[in-house]
Short mmCIF file of C-alpha atoms in Angstrom, two decimals:
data_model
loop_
_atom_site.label_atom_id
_atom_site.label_comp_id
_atom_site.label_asym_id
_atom_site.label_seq_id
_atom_site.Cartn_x
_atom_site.Cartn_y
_atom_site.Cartn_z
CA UNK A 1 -36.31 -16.30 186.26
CA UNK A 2 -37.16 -12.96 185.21
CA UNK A 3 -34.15 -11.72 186.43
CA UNK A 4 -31.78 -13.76 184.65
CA UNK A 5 -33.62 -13.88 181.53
CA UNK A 6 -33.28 -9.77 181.43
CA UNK A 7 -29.31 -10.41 182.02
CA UNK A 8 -28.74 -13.35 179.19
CA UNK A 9 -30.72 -10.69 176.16
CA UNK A 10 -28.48 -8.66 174.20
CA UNK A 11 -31.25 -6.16 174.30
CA UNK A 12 -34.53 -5.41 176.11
CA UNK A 13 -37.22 -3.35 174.45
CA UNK A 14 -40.02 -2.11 176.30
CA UNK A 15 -43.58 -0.79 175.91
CA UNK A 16 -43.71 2.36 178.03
CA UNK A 17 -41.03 4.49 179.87
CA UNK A 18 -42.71 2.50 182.94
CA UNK A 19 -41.86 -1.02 182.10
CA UNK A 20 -38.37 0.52 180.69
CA UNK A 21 -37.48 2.13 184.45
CA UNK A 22 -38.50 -1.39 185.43
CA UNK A 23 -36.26 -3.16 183.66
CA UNK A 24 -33.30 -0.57 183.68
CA UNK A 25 -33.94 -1.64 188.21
CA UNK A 26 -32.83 -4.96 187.83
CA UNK A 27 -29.35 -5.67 189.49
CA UNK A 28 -26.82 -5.83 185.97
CA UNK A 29 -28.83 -3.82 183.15
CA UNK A 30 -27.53 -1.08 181.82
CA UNK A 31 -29.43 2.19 181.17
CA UNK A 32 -28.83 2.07 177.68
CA UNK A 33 -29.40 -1.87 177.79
CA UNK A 34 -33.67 -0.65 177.17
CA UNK A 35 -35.15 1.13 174.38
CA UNK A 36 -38.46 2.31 175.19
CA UNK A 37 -41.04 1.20 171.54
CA UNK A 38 -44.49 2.07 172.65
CA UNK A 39 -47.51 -0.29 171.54
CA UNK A 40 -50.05 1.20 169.05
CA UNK A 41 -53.63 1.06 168.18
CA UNK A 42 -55.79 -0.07 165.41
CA UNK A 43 -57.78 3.24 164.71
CA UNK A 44 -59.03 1.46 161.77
CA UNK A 45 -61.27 -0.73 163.88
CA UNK A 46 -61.42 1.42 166.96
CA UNK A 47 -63.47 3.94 165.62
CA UNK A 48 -65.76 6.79 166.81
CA UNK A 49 -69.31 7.21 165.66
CA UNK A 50 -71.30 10.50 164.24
CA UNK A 51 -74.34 9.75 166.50
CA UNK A 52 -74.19 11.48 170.33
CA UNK A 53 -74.02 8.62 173.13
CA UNK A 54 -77.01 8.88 174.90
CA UNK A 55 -76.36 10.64 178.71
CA UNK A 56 -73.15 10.64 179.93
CA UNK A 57 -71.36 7.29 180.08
CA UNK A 58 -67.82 6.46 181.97
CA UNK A 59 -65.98 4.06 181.02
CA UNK A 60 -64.08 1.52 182.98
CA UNK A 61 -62.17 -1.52 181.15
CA UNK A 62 -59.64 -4.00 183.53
CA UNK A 63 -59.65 -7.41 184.80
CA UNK A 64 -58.17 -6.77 188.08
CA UNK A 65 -60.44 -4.43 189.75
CA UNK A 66 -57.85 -3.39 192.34
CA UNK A 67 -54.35 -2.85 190.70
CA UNK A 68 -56.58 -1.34 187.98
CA UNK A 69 -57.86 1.66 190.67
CA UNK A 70 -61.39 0.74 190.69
CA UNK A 71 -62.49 1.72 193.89
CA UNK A 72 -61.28 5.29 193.30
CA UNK A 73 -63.18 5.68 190.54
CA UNK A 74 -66.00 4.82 192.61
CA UNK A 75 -66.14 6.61 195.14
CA UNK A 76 -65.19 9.18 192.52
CA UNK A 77 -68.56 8.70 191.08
CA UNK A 78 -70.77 7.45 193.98
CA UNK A 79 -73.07 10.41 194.01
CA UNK A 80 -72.19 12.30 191.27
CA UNK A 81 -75.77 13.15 189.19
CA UNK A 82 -76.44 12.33 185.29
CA UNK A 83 -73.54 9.90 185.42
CA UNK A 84 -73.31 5.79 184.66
CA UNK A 85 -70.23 4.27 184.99
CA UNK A 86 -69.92 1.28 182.51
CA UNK A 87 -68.04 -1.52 183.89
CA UNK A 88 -66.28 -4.30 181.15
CA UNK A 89 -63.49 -7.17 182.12
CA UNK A 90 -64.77 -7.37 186.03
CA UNK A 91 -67.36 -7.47 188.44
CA UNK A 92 -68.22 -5.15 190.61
CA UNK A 93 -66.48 -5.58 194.15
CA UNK A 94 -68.29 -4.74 197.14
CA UNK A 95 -67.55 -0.99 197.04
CA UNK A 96 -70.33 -0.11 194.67
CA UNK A 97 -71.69 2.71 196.65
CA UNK A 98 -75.09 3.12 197.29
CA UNK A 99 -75.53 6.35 194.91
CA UNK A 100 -73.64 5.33 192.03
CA UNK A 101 -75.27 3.93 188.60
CA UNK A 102 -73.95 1.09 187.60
CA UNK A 103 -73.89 -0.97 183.79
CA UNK A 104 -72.01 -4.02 184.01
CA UNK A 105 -70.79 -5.76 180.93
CA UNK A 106 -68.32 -8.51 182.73
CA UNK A 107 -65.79 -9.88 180.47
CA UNK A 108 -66.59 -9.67 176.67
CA UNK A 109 -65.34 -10.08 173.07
CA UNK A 110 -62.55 -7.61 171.90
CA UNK A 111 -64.96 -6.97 168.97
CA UNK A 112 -67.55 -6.30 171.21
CA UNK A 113 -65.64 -3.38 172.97
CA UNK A 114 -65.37 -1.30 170.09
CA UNK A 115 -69.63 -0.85 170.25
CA UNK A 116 -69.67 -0.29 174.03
CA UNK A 117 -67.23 2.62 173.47
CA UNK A 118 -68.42 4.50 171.03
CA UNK A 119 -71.62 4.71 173.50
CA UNK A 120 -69.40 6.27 176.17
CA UNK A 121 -67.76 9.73 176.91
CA UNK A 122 -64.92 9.41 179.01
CA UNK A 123 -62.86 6.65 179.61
CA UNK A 124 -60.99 6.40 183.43
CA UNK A 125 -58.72 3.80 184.52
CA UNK A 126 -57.31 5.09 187.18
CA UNK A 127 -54.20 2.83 187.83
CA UNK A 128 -52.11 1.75 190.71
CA UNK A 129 -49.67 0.00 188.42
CA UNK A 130 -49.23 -0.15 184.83
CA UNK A 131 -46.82 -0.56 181.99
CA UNK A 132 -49.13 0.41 179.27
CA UNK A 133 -53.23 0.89 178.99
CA UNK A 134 -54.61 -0.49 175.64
CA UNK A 135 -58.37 0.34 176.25
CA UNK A 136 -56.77 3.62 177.09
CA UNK A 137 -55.44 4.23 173.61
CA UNK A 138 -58.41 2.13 172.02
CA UNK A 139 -61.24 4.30 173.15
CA UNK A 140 -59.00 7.69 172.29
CA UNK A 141 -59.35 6.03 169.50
CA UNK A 142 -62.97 6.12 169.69
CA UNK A 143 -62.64 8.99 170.89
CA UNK A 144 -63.08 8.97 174.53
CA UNK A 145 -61.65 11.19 176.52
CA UNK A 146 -59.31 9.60 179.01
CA UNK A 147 -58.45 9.87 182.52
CA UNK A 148 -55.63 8.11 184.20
CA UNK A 149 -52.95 7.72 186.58
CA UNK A 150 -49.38 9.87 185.78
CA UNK A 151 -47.69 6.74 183.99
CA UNK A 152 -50.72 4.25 182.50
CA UNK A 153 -49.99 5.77 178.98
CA UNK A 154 -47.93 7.97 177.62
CA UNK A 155 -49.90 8.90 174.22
CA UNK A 156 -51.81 11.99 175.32
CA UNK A 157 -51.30 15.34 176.92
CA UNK A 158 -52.49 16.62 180.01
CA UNK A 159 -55.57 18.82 179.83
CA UNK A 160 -55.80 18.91 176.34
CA UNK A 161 -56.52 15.50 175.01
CA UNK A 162 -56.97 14.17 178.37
CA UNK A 163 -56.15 14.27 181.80
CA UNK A 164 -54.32 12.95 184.32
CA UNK A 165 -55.06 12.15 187.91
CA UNK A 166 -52.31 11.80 190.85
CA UNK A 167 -52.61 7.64 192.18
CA UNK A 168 -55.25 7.37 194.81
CA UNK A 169 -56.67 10.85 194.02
CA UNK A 170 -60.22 10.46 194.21
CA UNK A 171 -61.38 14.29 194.36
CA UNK A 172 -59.39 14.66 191.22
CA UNK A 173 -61.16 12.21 189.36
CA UNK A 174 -64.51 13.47 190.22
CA UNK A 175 -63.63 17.13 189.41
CA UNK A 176 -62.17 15.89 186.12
CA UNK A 177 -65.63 13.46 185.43
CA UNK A 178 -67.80 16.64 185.97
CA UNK A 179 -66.27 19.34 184.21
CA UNK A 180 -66.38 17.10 181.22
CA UNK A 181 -70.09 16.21 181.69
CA UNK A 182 -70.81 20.08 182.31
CA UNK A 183 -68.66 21.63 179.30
CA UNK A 184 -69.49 19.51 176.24
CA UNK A 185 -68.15 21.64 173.88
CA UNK A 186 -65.02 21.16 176.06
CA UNK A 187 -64.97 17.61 175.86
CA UNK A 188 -65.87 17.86 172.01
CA UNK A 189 -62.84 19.51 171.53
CA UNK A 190 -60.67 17.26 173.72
CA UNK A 191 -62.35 13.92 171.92
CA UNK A 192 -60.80 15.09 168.79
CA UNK A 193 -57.99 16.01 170.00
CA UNK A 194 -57.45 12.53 171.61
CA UNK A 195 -58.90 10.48 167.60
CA UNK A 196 -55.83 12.51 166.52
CA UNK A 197 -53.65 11.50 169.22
CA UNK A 198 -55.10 7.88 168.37
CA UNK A 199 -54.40 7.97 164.75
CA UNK A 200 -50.75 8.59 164.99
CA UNK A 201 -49.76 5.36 166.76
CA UNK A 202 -50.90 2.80 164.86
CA UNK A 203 -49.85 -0.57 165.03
CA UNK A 204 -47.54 0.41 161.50
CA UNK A 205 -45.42 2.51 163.37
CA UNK A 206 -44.79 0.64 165.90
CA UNK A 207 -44.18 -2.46 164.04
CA UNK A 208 -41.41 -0.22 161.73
CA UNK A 209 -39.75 1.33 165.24
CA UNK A 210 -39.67 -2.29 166.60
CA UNK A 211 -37.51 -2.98 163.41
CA UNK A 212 -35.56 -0.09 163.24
CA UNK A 213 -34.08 -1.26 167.25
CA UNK A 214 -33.17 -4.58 165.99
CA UNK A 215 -31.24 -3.43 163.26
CA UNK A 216 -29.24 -0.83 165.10
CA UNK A 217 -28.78 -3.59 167.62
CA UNK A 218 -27.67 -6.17 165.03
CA UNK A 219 -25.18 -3.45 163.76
#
């Protein structure tokens, strides 16, 4: 069904370069077929606070535990000292780990997000598959710092308002989780540096892009 609906549009626009390789796959489209108009984020209500979180908080936000690359950020973690990972949209599966700290918040209210945030440091999704991360771009917002797979989102840059972790690599995440939680001025710097990030795709722009495809489409 998929297929065939991709083959009867006159155009396809996507959300990330991901989804847009996706597409541009499928037996009949043509590369130029895609345009690639990212999804944006309301940094008007994703918004950080003045007051320090209290010890060092990671964040995880996904409600499929496995495509989302839990269990590497466990075992990332499992062990690690002075660090709780915060758990929203899931449970937690059976690969806890007994040395790991562990907040679970299940599944919540969107609203609700925006305060458990802005009481974290880091936010690490660490992705097997993914066309585009929200909560990635909503706690920049809030200004997390993220960590995430190579494609999850393509709003920040590597090792200066975040980083980025090859799939699977759990050593990477863990180096990446403590050299944030042992350089704060570091991460200071790299928190602002992703609110700024944040701040330039808001929903605005994307909603004007999305408009500006159609008409060049529509001739």
């Amino acid at each position: 069904i998929n297929k065939t609906a991709l083959q009867l549009c006159d155009h396809i626009i996507s959300c990330s370069p991901w989804v847009a390789n996706t597409h541009r796959q499928v037996e009949g489209i043509p590369h130029d077929k895609v345009s690639i108009n990212p999804w944006g984020v309301d940094s008007k209500k994703f918004t950080p606070t003045d007051v320090e979180p209290q010890g060092f908080n990671v964040l995880f936000v996904g409600g499929d535990p496995i495509r989302k690359g839990l269990l590497y950020l466990c075992q990332a973690l499992n062990g690690v000292e002075g660090v709780e990972l915060w758990l929203v949209g899931c449970d937690m599966p059976f690969y806890g780990g007994n040395k790991l700290k562990v907040r679970e918040f299940g599944m919540v209210e969107h609203d609700r997000i925006v305060d458990i945030m802005r009481q974290c440091h880091v936010i690490c999704i660490p992705t097997l598959e993914d066309g585009i991360a929200l909560a990635i771009q909503e706690g920049m917002a809030c200004k997390l710092v993220p960590i995430t797979s190579p494609e999850t989102s393509e709003v920040f840059e590597d090792k200066v308002s975040g980083f980025r972790v090859d799939y699977q690599d759990v050593k990477s995440i863990r180096e990446k989780i403590i050299f944030l939680r042992d350089n704060p001025e570091r991460r200071k710097h790299m928190s602002l540096e992703s609110r700024k990030k944040a701040e330039s795709i808001s929903w605005g722009n994307t909603k004007e892009s999305f408009k500006e495809v159609i008409k060049c489409r529509m001739g």
